[in-house]
Coordinates of C-alpha atoms in Angstrom, one line a residue:
Chain D
M19 CA 13.7 68.5 2.3
D20 CA 13.3 69.0 -1.4
L21 CA 13.6 72.8 -1.7
A22 CA 13.3 72.8 -5.5
I23 CA 9.9 71.1 -5.5
R24 CA 8.7 73.5 -2.7
D25 CA 9.8 76.5 -4.7
I26 CA 8.0 75.2 -7.8
R27 CA 4.9 74.6 -5.7
Q28 CA 4.9 78.2 -4.8
H29 CA 5.2 79.3 -8.4
L30 CA 3.2 76.5 -10.0
G31 CA 1.3 78.6 -12.5
R32 CA 4.4 80.2 -13.9
F33 CA 6.2 76.9 -13.9
V34 CA 3.4 75.2 -15.9
A35 CA 3.2 78.1 -18.4
T36 CA 7.0 78.0 -18.9
V37 CA 6.9 74.2 -19.2
V38 CA 4.2 74.4 -21.9
G39 CA 6.1 77.1 -23.8
I40 CA 9.4 75.3 -23.8
G41 CA 7.5 72.0 -24.3
L42 CA 6.3 73.4 -27.7
L43 CA 9.9 74.2 -28.6
F44 CA 10.9 70.7 -27.7
A45 CA 8.0 69.4 -29.8
I46 CA 9.5 71.3 -32.8
V47 CA 13.0 69.8 -31.9
L48 CA 11.5 66.3 -31.8
S49 CA 9.5 66.9 -35.0
M50 CA 12.7 68.1 -36.7
N51 CA 14.3 64.8 -35.6
G52 CA 11.3 63.0 -37.2
I53 CA 11.4 65.1 -40.3
Y54 CA 15.1 64.4 -40.6
Q55 CA 14.7 60.7 -40.2
G56 CA 11.7 60.7 -42.5
F57 CA 13.6 62.7 -45.1
V58 CA 16.5 60.2 -45.1
F59 CA 14.1 57.2 -45.0
E60 CA 12.0 58.5 -47.9
G61 CA 15.2 59.5 -49.8
L62 CA 16.5 56.0 -49.6
S63 CA 13.3 53.9 -49.5
L64 CA 13.1 53.3 -53.2
I65 CA 16.7 52.2 -53.3
N66 CA 16.2 49.9 -50.3
I67 CA 13.0 48.4 -51.6
T68 CA 14.3 47.9 -55.2
N69 CA 17.6 46.6 -53.8
P70 CA 19.2 45.0 -56.9
D71 CA 22.8 43.8 -56.9
L72 CA 23.8 46.4 -59.5
W73 CA 22.2 49.6 -60.9
V74 CA 23.3 50.2 -64.5
V75 CA 22.8 53.9 -65.5
E76 CA 23.7 56.3 -68.2
R77 CA 27.5 56.9 -68.4
N78 CA 28.9 59.4 -65.9
R79 CA 25.5 59.9 -64.2
G80 CA 24.7 59.2 -60.6
G81 CA 21.2 58.1 -61.5
P82 CA 18.5 57.1 -61.6
I83 CA 17.4 58.5 -58.3
N84 CA 20.1 61.1 -57.3
E85 CA 20.2 62.4 -60.9
Q86 CA 18.5 61.8 -64.2
S87 CA 19.7 59.0 -66.3
L88 CA 18.3 58.0 -69.7
F89 CA 19.4 55.5 -72.3
P90 CA 17.8 53.1 -74.8
E91 CA 15.9 50.1 -73.5
F92 CA 17.7 47.6 -75.6
F93 CA 20.8 48.0 -73.4
H94 CA 19.3 45.6 -71.0
Y95 CA 19.8 42.8 -73.5
S96 CA 23.5 43.7 -73.7
V97 CA 23.7 43.8 -69.9
S98 CA 22.1 40.3 -69.7
A99 CA 24.8 39.0 -71.9
I100 CA 27.6 40.1 -69.6
P101 CA 29.2 37.1 -67.7
G102 CA 28.1 37.1 -64.1
V103 CA 24.7 38.6 -64.8
E104 CA 21.8 36.3 -64.0
K105 CA 19.0 38.7 -64.8
A106 CA 18.9 42.3 -66.1
S107 CA 15.7 44.2 -65.9
P108 CA 14.8 47.7 -67.4
F109 CA 13.6 50.2 -64.8
I110 CA 11.9 53.6 -65.0
I111 CA 11.4 56.2 -62.3
Y112 CA 9.7 59.4 -63.2
P113 CA 8.0 62.1 -61.1
V114 CA 4.9 63.5 -62.6
E115 CA 1.9 65.7 -61.8
R116 CA -1.3 64.5 -63.5
H117 CA -5.0 64.5 -63.0
I118 CA -6.2 61.2 -61.4
A119 CA -9.8 60.6 -60.4
G120 CA -10.6 64.3 -60.9
Q121 CA -7.7 65.6 -58.8
S122 CA -4.3 66.9 -59.7
R123 CA -1.8 64.8 -57.9
R124 CA 2.0 64.5 -57.7
F125 CA 3.3 61.0 -57.8
T126 CA 6.2 59.0 -59.2
I127 CA 5.7 56.4 -61.9
I128 CA 7.8 53.3 -61.5
G129 CA 8.0 51.2 -64.7
Y130 CA 9.4 47.7 -64.5
D131 CA 9.4 44.4 -66.2
V132 CA 6.3 42.8 -64.6
F133 CA 7.4 39.3 -65.7
T134 CA 10.8 39.3 -64.1
G135 CA 9.5 41.2 -61.0
M136 CA 12.7 43.2 -60.4
G137 CA 11.9 46.8 -59.4
G138 CA 8.3 46.0 -58.6
P139 CA 6.4 46.5 -55.3
K140 CA 7.5 44.1 -52.5
N141 CA 4.8 44.0 -49.9
L142 CA 1.2 44.6 -51.0
V143 CA -1.4 45.5 -48.4
A144 CA -4.2 44.5 -50.7
G145 CA -4.7 42.9 -54.1
R146 CA -2.0 41.4 -56.3
P147 CA 1.0 42.4 -58.3
I148 CA 0.7 43.4 -62.0
T149 CA 0.4 40.2 -64.1
Q150 CA -0.6 41.7 -67.5
A151 CA 1.6 43.7 -69.9
H152 CA -0.9 46.5 -70.0
Y153 CA -3.5 48.6 -68.2
E154 CA -2.9 47.4 -64.6
A155 CA -1.4 49.4 -61.8
V156 CA -0.3 49.0 -58.2
A157 CA -0.7 52.2 -56.3
H158 CA 0.6 53.6 -53.0
Q159 CA -2.2 54.1 -50.5
K160 CA -1.3 57.8 -50.2
L161 CA -2.4 58.2 -53.8
G162 CA -6.0 57.8 -52.6
L163 CA -7.0 55.1 -55.1
D164 CA -9.1 52.1 -54.2
L165 CA -8.5 48.5 -55.1
G166 CA -10.3 47.8 -58.4
Q167 CA -10.7 51.5 -59.2
N168 CA -10.3 52.5 -62.9
F169 CA -8.5 55.8 -63.6
R170 CA -7.5 57.6 -66.8
L171 CA -3.8 58.3 -67.3
G172 CA -2.5 59.5 -70.6
L173 CA -4.2 57.8 -73.5
H174 CA -5.6 54.8 -71.5
T175 CA -7.6 53.7 -68.6
Y176 CA -5.8 51.6 -65.9
T177 CA -7.2 49.4 -63.1
V178 CA -5.7 49.3 -59.6
V179 CA -5.0 45.7 -59.0
G180 CA -2.9 46.1 -55.9
L181 CA -2.2 48.6 -53.1
T182 CA 1.1 49.2 -51.2
K183 CA 2.2 51.4 -48.4
E184 CA 5.8 50.6 -48.7
G185 CA 8.2 53.3 -50.0
T186 CA 7.8 56.6 -51.6
S187 CA 9.8 58.7 -54.0
P188 CA 12.8 60.6 -52.6
D189 CA 10.5 63.7 -52.5
G190 CA 8.0 61.8 -50.4
E191 CA 5.5 61.4 -53.2
P192 CA 3.5 58.2 -53.5
L193 CA 4.5 55.6 -56.1
L194 CA 2.4 54.3 -59.0
Y195 CA 3.8 51.0 -60.4
L196 CA 3.0 50.3 -64.1
S197 CA 4.3 47.8 -66.6
L198 CA 7.4 49.0 -68.5
P199 CA 5.6 49.7 -71.8
D200 CA 2.7 51.5 -70.0
A201 CA 5.1 53.6 -68.1
Q202 CA 7.1 54.5 -71.2
E203 CA 3.9 55.5 -73.0
V204 CA 2.6 57.6 -70.1
I205 CA 5.9 59.4 -69.7
W206 CA 7.3 59.8 -73.1
L207 CA 4.5 59.5 -75.6
P208 CA 3.3 63.0 -76.6
D209 CA -0.3 63.7 -77.2
N210 CA -1.9 63.4 -80.6
E211 CA -1.6 67.2 -81.4
E212 CA 2.1 67.2 -80.6
V213 CA 2.6 64.1 -82.8
R214 CA 0.8 65.9 -85.7
N215 CA 3.0 69.0 -85.1
Q216 CA 6.2 67.0 -85.1
R217 CA 5.2 65.1 -88.3
L218 CA 4.4 68.4 -90.0
R219 CA 7.7 69.9 -88.9
F220 CA 9.5 66.9 -90.3
Y221 CA 7.6 66.9 -93.5
Q222 CA 8.3 70.6 -94.1
S223 CA 12.0 70.3 -93.3
L224 CA 12.3 67.5 -95.9
V225 CA 10.4 69.5 -98.6
R226 CA 12.3 72.7 -97.9
S227 CA 15.6 70.9 -98.2
G228 CA 14.9 70.5 -101.9
F229 CA 16.1 67.0 -102.0
F230 CA 12.6 65.5 -101.6
S231 CA 9.4 66.0 -103.4
P232 CA 6.2 66.3 -101.3
Q233 CA 5.4 62.7 -102.3
E234 CA 8.8 61.4 -101.3
A235 CA 8.6 63.3 -98.0
E236 CA 5.2 61.7 -97.3
K237 CA 6.9 58.3 -97.5
Y238 CA 9.5 59.2 -94.9
L239 CA 7.1 60.5 -92.4
S240 CA 6.9 57.1 -90.7
R241 CA 10.6 57.6 -89.8
S242 CA 9.6 60.4 -87.4
A243 CA 7.8 58.1 -85.1
I244 CA 8.3 59.0 -81.4
D245 CA 10.7 56.7 -79.6
T246 CA 9.4 55.7 -76.2
H247 CA 11.8 52.8 -75.7
K248 CA 13.9 54.5 -73.2
V249 CA 14.8 53.5 -69.6
N250 CA 16.4 55.2 -66.6
A251 CA 18.3 52.2 -65.4
V252 CA 18.8 48.5 -65.7
L253 CA 18.6 46.5 -62.5
V254 CA 20.9 43.5 -62.3
R255 CA 20.8 40.4 -60.3
L256 CA 24.1 38.6 -60.2
A257 CA 24.6 35.0 -60.9
P258 CA 25.5 32.9 -57.8
G259 CA 29.2 33.3 -57.1
A260 CA 29.7 36.4 -59.3
Q261 CA 31.6 39.3 -57.9
A262 CA 29.8 42.6 -58.1
R263 CA 33.0 44.6 -58.6
E264 CA 34.1 42.4 -61.5
V265 CA 30.7 42.4 -63.2
A266 CA 30.4 46.1 -62.8
Q267 CA 33.8 46.6 -64.4
R268 CA 32.8 44.5 -67.4
I269 CA 29.6 46.4 -67.9
K270 CA 31.6 49.7 -67.7
D271 CA 34.2 48.5 -70.1
Y272 CA 32.0 46.9 -72.8
L273 CA 28.8 48.9 -72.7
Y274 CA 29.9 52.4 -71.9
L275 CA 27.5 52.7 -68.9
S276 CA 28.0 53.5 -65.3
V277 CA 27.3 50.9 -62.6
F278 CA 26.7 51.1 -58.9
T279 CA 25.9 48.7 -56.2
T280 CA 23.0 49.4 -53.9
P281 CA 25.3 50.6 -51.0
E282 CA 27.0 52.9 -53.5
Q283 CA 23.6 54.3 -54.6
I284 CA 22.8 55.0 -51.0
D285 CA 26.2 56.7 -50.6
I286 CA 25.6 58.8 -53.7
M287 CA 22.2 59.9 -52.3
F288 CA 23.8 60.8 -49.0
K289 CA 26.5 62.8 -50.6
G290 CA 24.3 64.3 -53.3
R291 CA 20.6 64.9 -53.2
L292 CA 20.2 64.4 -49.4
D293 CA 23.3 66.1 -48.3
R294 CA 22.4 69.8 -48.0
P295 CA 18.8 69.4 -46.9
R296 CA 20.1 66.9 -44.3
M297 CA 22.7 69.4 -43.1
Q298 CA 20.1 72.1 -43.1
L299 CA 17.7 70.1 -40.9
F300 CA 20.6 69.1 -38.6
L301 CA 21.6 72.7 -38.2
F302 CA 18.0 73.8 -37.6
R303 CA 17.4 71.3 -34.9
T304 CA 20.7 72.0 -33.3
L305 CA 19.8 75.7 -33.2
L306 CA 16.4 74.9 -31.7
L307 CA 18.0 72.9 -29.0
I308 CA 20.4 75.7 -28.2
V309 CA 17.4 78.1 -28.1
C310 CA 15.7 75.8 -25.6
V311 CA 18.8 75.7 -23.4
V312 CA 19.1 79.5 -23.6
I313 CA 15.5 80.0 -22.6
I314 CA 15.8 77.5 -19.7
A315 CA 19.0 79.3 -18.6
M316 CA 17.2 82.6 -18.6
V317 CA 14.2 81.2 -16.7
I318 CA 16.4 79.5 -14.1
F319 CA 18.5 82.7 -13.8
T320 CA 15.4 84.8 -13.2
L321 CA 14.0 82.2 -10.7
T322 CA 17.4 82.3 -8.9
L323 CA 17.4 86.1 -8.8
E324 CA 13.9 86.1 -7.3
K325 CA 15.0 83.9 -4.5
I326 CA 18.5 85.4 -4.0
R327 CA 17.6 86.6 -0.5
S328 CA 16.3 83.2 0.5
I329 CA 19.6 81.8 -0.8
A330 CA 21.5 84.3 1.3
V331 CA 19.4 83.3 4.3
M332 CA 20.2 79.6 3.7
K333 CA 23.9 80.4 3.5
L334 CA 23.6 82.5 6.7
I335 CA 22.0 79.6 8.7
G336 CA 24.8 77.3 7.4
A337 CA 23.5 75.6 4.3
P338 CA 26.4 74.1 2.4
N339 CA 26.9 75.0 -1.3
R340 CA 25.7 71.6 -2.4
V341 CA 22.2 72.3 -1.0
I342 CA 22.0 75.5 -3.1
V343 CA 23.5 73.9 -6.2
R344 CA 21.0 71.1 -5.9
L345 CA 18.1 73.5 -5.5
I346 CA 18.9 75.3 -8.8
M347 CA 20.1 72.3 -10.8
E348 CA 17.1 70.3 -9.8
Q349 CA 14.7 73.0 -10.9
S350 CA 16.5 73.3 -14.2
L351 CA 16.4 69.6 -14.7
L352 CA 12.7 69.4 -13.7
L353 CA 11.9 72.3 -16.1
T354 CA 13.8 70.5 -18.9
A355 CA 12.4 67.1 -18.2
C356 CA 8.8 68.3 -17.9
S357 CA 9.1 70.5 -21.0
Y358 CA 10.6 67.5 -22.9
L359 CA 7.7 65.3 -21.8
I360 CA 5.2 67.9 -23.0
G361 CA 7.0 68.1 -26.3
W362 CA 7.2 64.4 -26.6
I363 CA 3.4 64.0 -25.9
I364 CA 2.5 66.7 -28.4
I365 CA 4.6 65.3 -31.3
H366 CA 3.8 61.6 -30.6
N367 CA 0.1 62.4 -30.8
T368 CA 0.3 64.6 -34.0
Y369 CA 3.0 63.2 -36.2
Q370 CA 0.7 61.1 -38.3
G371 CA -1.2 64.1 -39.5
W372 CA 1.9 65.7 -41.0
P373 CA 2.0 66.0 -44.8
R374 CA 5.4 64.3 -45.1
L375 CA 6.7 61.3 -43.2
V376 CA 7.8 62.1 -39.6
L377 CA 9.8 59.1 -38.5
L378 CA 10.2 59.2 -34.7
T379 CA 12.7 56.7 -33.3
P380 CA 13.3 55.8 -29.7
G381 CA 17.0 56.4 -30.3
D382 CA 16.5 60.0 -31.4
D383 CA 14.0 60.6 -28.5
L384 CA 16.6 59.3 -26.0
T385 CA 19.5 61.2 -27.5
T386 CA 17.4 64.4 -27.5
L387 CA 16.4 63.8 -23.9
G388 CA 20.1 63.2 -23.0
L389 CA 21.1 66.4 -24.8
A390 CA 18.2 68.3 -23.3
L391 CA 19.2 67.2 -19.7
A392 CA 22.8 68.1 -20.4
G393 CA 21.6 71.4 -21.7
G394 CA 19.5 71.7 -18.5
I395 CA 22.6 71.3 -16.4
I396 CA 24.5 73.9 -18.5
A397 CA 21.5 76.2 -18.3
S398 CA 21.6 76.0 -14.5
L399 CA 25.3 77.1 -14.3
L400 CA 24.5 80.8 -14.7
G401 CA 22.0 80.6 -11.8
I402 CA 24.4 78.5 -9.7
W403 CA 27.2 81.0 -10.3
K404 CA 25.0 83.9 -9.2
A405 CA 23.8 81.9 -6.1
L406 CA 27.3 80.9 -5.0
K407 CA 28.5 84.5 -5.4
T408 CA 25.7 85.8 -3.2
P409 CA 27.1 86.8 0.2
P410 CA 25.2 85.6 3.3
A411 CA 25.2 89.2 4.6
L412 CA 22.6 90.0 1.9
A413 CA 20.1 88.4 4.2
L414 CA 20.8 91.2 6.7
G415 CA 20.5 93.8 4.0
E416 CA 24.3 94.1 3.8
Q417 CA 26.1 93.6 0.5
Chain A
M4 CA 28.4 80.6 34.4
A5 CA 30.1 79.3 31.2
V6 CA 31.5 81.9 28.8
V7 CA 29.8 81.5 25.4
L8 CA 31.4 84.3 23.5
E9 CA 34.6 86.2 24.0
V10 CA 35.7 89.0 21.7
E11 CA 39.1 90.6 22.2
D12 CA 40.3 93.7 20.5
L13 CA 38.1 93.2 17.4
H14 CA 38.7 95.6 14.5
K15 CA 36.9 96.0 11.2
T16 CA 38.0 98.4 8.5
Y17 CA 36.1 98.9 5.3
G18 CA 38.2 99.9 2.3
S19 CA 41.8 100.9 2.4
G20 CA 44.2 103.9 2.2
R21 CA 42.6 107.3 2.4
L22 CA 39.2 105.8 1.8
A23 CA 39.4 103.4 4.8
V24 CA 36.6 103.5 7.3
E25 CA 37.2 101.9 10.7
A26 CA 33.8 100.5 11.7
L27 CA 35.0 98.7 14.8
K28 CA 37.9 99.9 16.9
G29 CA 39.0 97.3 19.3
I30 CA 35.8 95.8 20.6
D31 CA 36.1 93.7 23.8
L32 CA 33.0 91.7 24.8
K33 CA 32.3 88.7 27.0
V34 CA 28.9 87.0 27.0
N35 CA 27.9 84.1 29.3
A36 CA 25.3 81.4 28.8
G37 CA 21.8 82.8 29.4
D38 CA 23.0 86.4 29.2
L39 CA 20.7 88.9 27.6
V40 CA 22.8 91.5 25.9
A41 CA 21.5 94.6 24.2
L42 CA 23.6 96.6 21.7
L43 CA 22.4 100.1 21.3
G44 CA 23.6 102.9 19.2
P45 CA 22.8 105.2 16.3
S46 CA 22.8 104.2 12.7
G47 CA 26.3 103.6 11.4
S48 CA 27.8 103.0 14.8
G49 CA 28.8 99.5 13.9
K50 CA 26.1 97.4 15.6
T51 CA 25.3 95.2 12.6
T52 CA 29.0 95.1 11.6
L53 CA 29.8 93.7 15.1
L54 CA 27.1 91.0 14.7
L55 CA 28.4 90.1 11.2
C56 CA 32.0 89.9 12.5
I57 CA 31.0 87.7 15.4
S58 CA 29.3 85.3 13.1
L59 CA 32.2 85.6 10.6
I60 CA 29.8 86.7 7.8
L61 CA 32.2 89.6 7.6
E62 CA 35.9 88.9 8.0
P63 CA 37.3 91.0 10.9
S64 CA 40.4 93.1 10.2
G65 CA 41.9 92.0 13.5
G66 CA 41.3 90.6 16.9
K67 CA 40.2 87.3 18.4
I68 CA 36.8 85.6 18.7
Q69 CA 36.2 82.6 20.8
L70 CA 32.8 80.8 20.7
D71 CA 31.8 78.1 23.1
G72 CA 35.4 77.5 24.1
E73 CA 36.7 77.3 20.6
I74 CA 38.8 79.9 18.8
L75 CA 36.8 81.0 15.8
W76 CA 39.1 83.7 14.6
D77 CA 42.5 84.8 15.8
H78 CA 44.1 87.7 13.9
G79 CA 43.3 86.3 10.5
W80 CA 43.5 82.6 11.4
C81 CA 40.3 80.5 11.1
E82 CA 40.5 76.8 11.1
M83 CA 36.9 76.0 11.7
D84 CA 34.1 75.2 9.2
I85 CA 32.3 78.5 9.6
R86 CA 29.1 77.3 8.0
Q87 CA 29.0 74.4 10.4
V88 CA 29.6 76.8 13.3
R89 CA 26.7 79.0 12.1
L90 CA 24.5 76.0 11.7
T91 CA 25.1 74.4 15.1
K92 CA 26.2 77.2 17.4
V93 CA 24.6 80.5 16.2
G94 CA 21.0 81.4 15.6
F95 CA 20.0 84.4 13.6
I96 CA 16.9 86.6 13.9
F97 CA 16.5 89.5 11.5
Q98 CA 14.5 92.6 11.4
A99 CA 13.0 91.5 8.1
R100 CA 12.3 88.0 9.4
N101 CA 13.7 86.6 6.3
L102 CA 11.7 83.4 6.3
I103 CA 12.0 81.4 3.1
P104 CA 8.8 82.4 1.3
F105 CA 8.2 79.1 -0.5
L106 CA 8.4 77.1 2.7
T107 CA 5.7 76.8 5.3
A108 CA 6.3 77.9 8.9
L109 CA 7.0 74.3 9.9
E110 CA 9.4 73.8 6.9
N111 CA 11.2 77.0 7.7
V112 CA 12.0 75.6 11.2
L113 CA 12.7 72.1 9.7
L114 CA 15.3 73.5 7.3
P115 CA 18.3 73.9 9.7
L116 CA 17.4 70.5 11.3
D117 CA 17.4 69.0 7.8
L118 CA 20.8 70.6 7.1
L119 CA 22.0 69.2 10.3
G120 CA 21.0 65.7 9.1
L121 CA 18.5 65.0 11.9
E122 CA 16.2 62.0 11.4
R123 CA 12.9 63.1 9.7
N124 CA 10.5 62.2 12.5
E125 CA 12.8 63.6 15.2
A126 CA 13.2 66.8 13.2
H127 CA 9.5 67.1 12.8
R128 CA 8.9 66.6 16.5
R129 CA 11.4 69.2 17.4
A130 CA 10.2 71.7 14.9
M131 CA 6.6 71.3 16.2
E132 CA 7.8 71.6 19.7
L133 CA 9.5 74.9 18.9
L134 CA 6.5 76.3 17.1
K135 CA 4.4 75.4 20.1
Y136 CA 7.0 77.0 22.4
M137 CA 6.6 80.2 20.3
E138 CA 2.8 79.8 20.4
I139 CA 2.5 79.6 16.7
D140 CA 1.9 75.9 16.2
E141 CA -1.6 76.4 14.8
R142 CA 0.0 78.2 11.8
A143 CA 2.6 75.5 11.2
H144 CA 1.4 74.8 7.6
Y145 CA 0.9 78.4 6.6
L146 CA 3.3 80.1 4.1
P147 CA 4.9 83.3 5.5
A148 CA 2.9 85.5 3.2
L149 CA -0.3 84.4 5.0
M150 CA 1.0 85.3 8.5
S151 CA 1.3 88.6 10.3
G152 CA 4.6 90.3 11.0
G153 CA 4.6 89.2 14.6
E154 CA 3.8 85.6 13.7
Q155 CA 6.5 85.5 11.1
Q156 CA 9.0 86.8 13.7
R157 CA 8.0 84.1 16.1
V158 CA 8.6 81.5 13.4
A159 CA 12.0 83.1 12.7
I160 CA 12.9 82.8 16.4
A161 CA 11.8 79.2 16.4
R162 CA 14.1 78.6 13.3
A163 CA 16.9 80.3 15.1
L164 CA 16.5 78.0 18.1
A165 CA 16.0 74.8 16.0
T166 CA 19.6 73.6 16.4
S167 CA 19.8 74.6 20.1
P168 CA 22.5 77.2 19.4
K169 CA 24.7 78.6 22.2
L170 CA 24.3 82.1 20.9
V171 CA 21.4 83.9 19.3
L172 CA 22.2 87.1 17.3
A173 CA 19.2 89.3 16.8
D174 CA 19.4 92.3 14.5
E175 CA 16.6 94.7 15.2
P176 CA 14.1 91.9 15.7
T177 CA 11.3 94.3 16.6
G178 CA 12.1 96.9 14.1
A179 CA 9.2 96.0 11.7
L180 CA 6.7 95.4 14.4
D181 CA 4.3 97.6 16.4
S182 CA 5.1 98.0 20.1
V183 CA 2.7 95.4 21.3
R184 CA 4.0 92.7 19.0
G185 CA 7.6 94.0 19.6
M186 CA 7.2 93.5 23.3
K187 CA 5.9 90.0 22.8
V188 CA 8.9 89.1 20.7
M189 CA 11.3 90.5 23.3
E190 CA 9.5 88.5 26.0
M191 CA 10.1 85.4 23.8
L192 CA 13.8 86.2 23.7
K193 CA 14.0 86.6 27.4
K194 CA 12.2 83.3 27.8
I195 CA 14.7 81.6 25.6
A196 CA 17.7 83.0 27.5
R197 CA 16.2 82.1 30.9
E198 CA 14.9 78.7 30.1
N199 CA 17.4 77.4 27.6
Q200 CA 20.6 79.1 28.9
T201 CA 21.1 80.5 25.4
A202 CA 23.1 83.8 25.2
V203 CA 21.2 86.4 23.3
I204 CA 22.8 89.5 21.7
C205 CA 20.2 91.9 20.5
V206 CA 20.7 95.0 18.4
T207 CA 18.0 97.5 18.8
H208 CA 17.2 101.2 18.5
D209 CA 14.3 101.1 20.8
E210 CA 15.3 101.4 24.5
R211 CA 11.8 100.5 25.6
M212 CA 12.3 97.0 24.4
I213 CA 15.4 96.2 26.5
E214 CA 13.8 96.2 29.9
G215 CA 15.0 93.2 31.8
F216 CA 18.2 92.7 29.8
D217 CA 21.3 91.7 31.8
Y218 CA 23.8 94.0 29.9
I219 CA 23.3 97.0 27.8
Y220 CA 26.2 98.1 25.6
R221 CA 26.3 101.2 23.6
L222 CA 28.3 101.5 20.4
K223 CA 29.5 104.8 19.2
D224 CA 32.0 105.4 16.4
G225 CA 33.1 101.8 16.5
Q226 CA 33.8 101.7 20.2
I227 CA 31.8 99.8 22.8
M228 CA 30.8 100.9 26.2
L229 CA 28.9 99.1 29.0
D230 CA 25.9 101.1 30.0
T231 CA 25.7 101.4 33.7

């Protein structure tokens, strides 16, 4: 006879209410799992999609994703000349917030050499890659642009020629792929007013120095042109048979730049930008799980106290301890499993509506279920201890 | 007639030293199969303590208890599985009925049979038989909360008899019932003793209820006396 089920049947309303309450907590635990996985996935997605053999960045910087890195574009010619390098391609990654199609949107601009293809979008869901040097864009679907749509960005109008849904910036923002010169212009070219101001400042400083007449200063104004020929990284594809470590060392020695392989970039992200938020999320979901276990323990303990006289009667009529232990533990496990199921149903039906990626994995779901059931067993211990301590004489009103 | 219960020089002391209270002072009692024994006495005289000691729910301080030919307790020695003894040889009936509230009448009677490991259909047949015997079979699927006090007590008696015990210990079984229902319960106990040859020891305050009992003992200050 299954005593646990029969007891639950008697208190079905309360059991269901408790299951829904704890189920909501489990939904949060599972969502935290998904947020954690989504956070890591998004944090690494650009690295994984780009996936060059080597990332060449500014000296002593862990860039270009974990930290800012900036150096002149021409370095990619020098990198190309290093033995063992088959191809070196300039690369820009830059988060911005701009007005697009009448709305202010946060996104990350990826600028790449559209003719070598390195650093560009991998799998398009619609359209084609960028094939012209200017005024074409490939947009992430989350940006809300349609294929063929024209939009104004900076000084020019761009056309969406392709759509992708692969990858986001480490902050979860959608990507906008542009050709390298377009990206450089959008990011680093100041507007006309700022250019005029800079030229005026340069002119005045020349004249005030006393070494130049106003006419001579006018001639030098062209030297103050804004330099947009900067990149955040150079992506390297190795020649067949070349050793990444050796090539990286040559680049470090000769070009005074830092070099990382893709696994090293991932490691840098894990230890850097992702580390603390990751720990925070881990701690938060651990605490939530503990809260669930404590609540289940309290509920089970209360349920045990309510039937303590019945337990005494069972002992009096000769029920062995295992029957009583099973009654309490089974209730605890049922409460845990049903609550988990409610939480699972809630999160699996809502995660797509969350503002950032919630990545639910069967592995995480199973691990959480395992931990929850282990927690359910632990939660029942207090009730079991109380039940086993109950003297059978309690059934007769004796203590 | 076979001796079911034999108690010799049973002592029970609560506490120790100057605070010690001697609840039972050398009780001797012999009960045969089918005997109806009433234990009378004022509150605090040791009636319930005696029942608890006989069933080893309370550990006696001294003496010897023999149940169904086997030594249950001998001056501190106990080599039997007490829970098994309680399950198979002793039935309990309480004043407060003490039915398990989340089990139906039928399930309450099934519980000891289930604990005994009886096959499901056989256990069901036996439980229904007992409920019918107690004239409560039409309430078999009711929860205790939906039954009257008298009905609950009859279910409790059916549960006590489920494993065909040699001895039934009843602690104030009519205490919470009106006189009509109390009488009916007592009639049931007499029926059990006569028809099943089950020894019944019944603690009661109400002398009107013990008409027809074979032996009436009075307990006073921890000592027992046969009422002649």
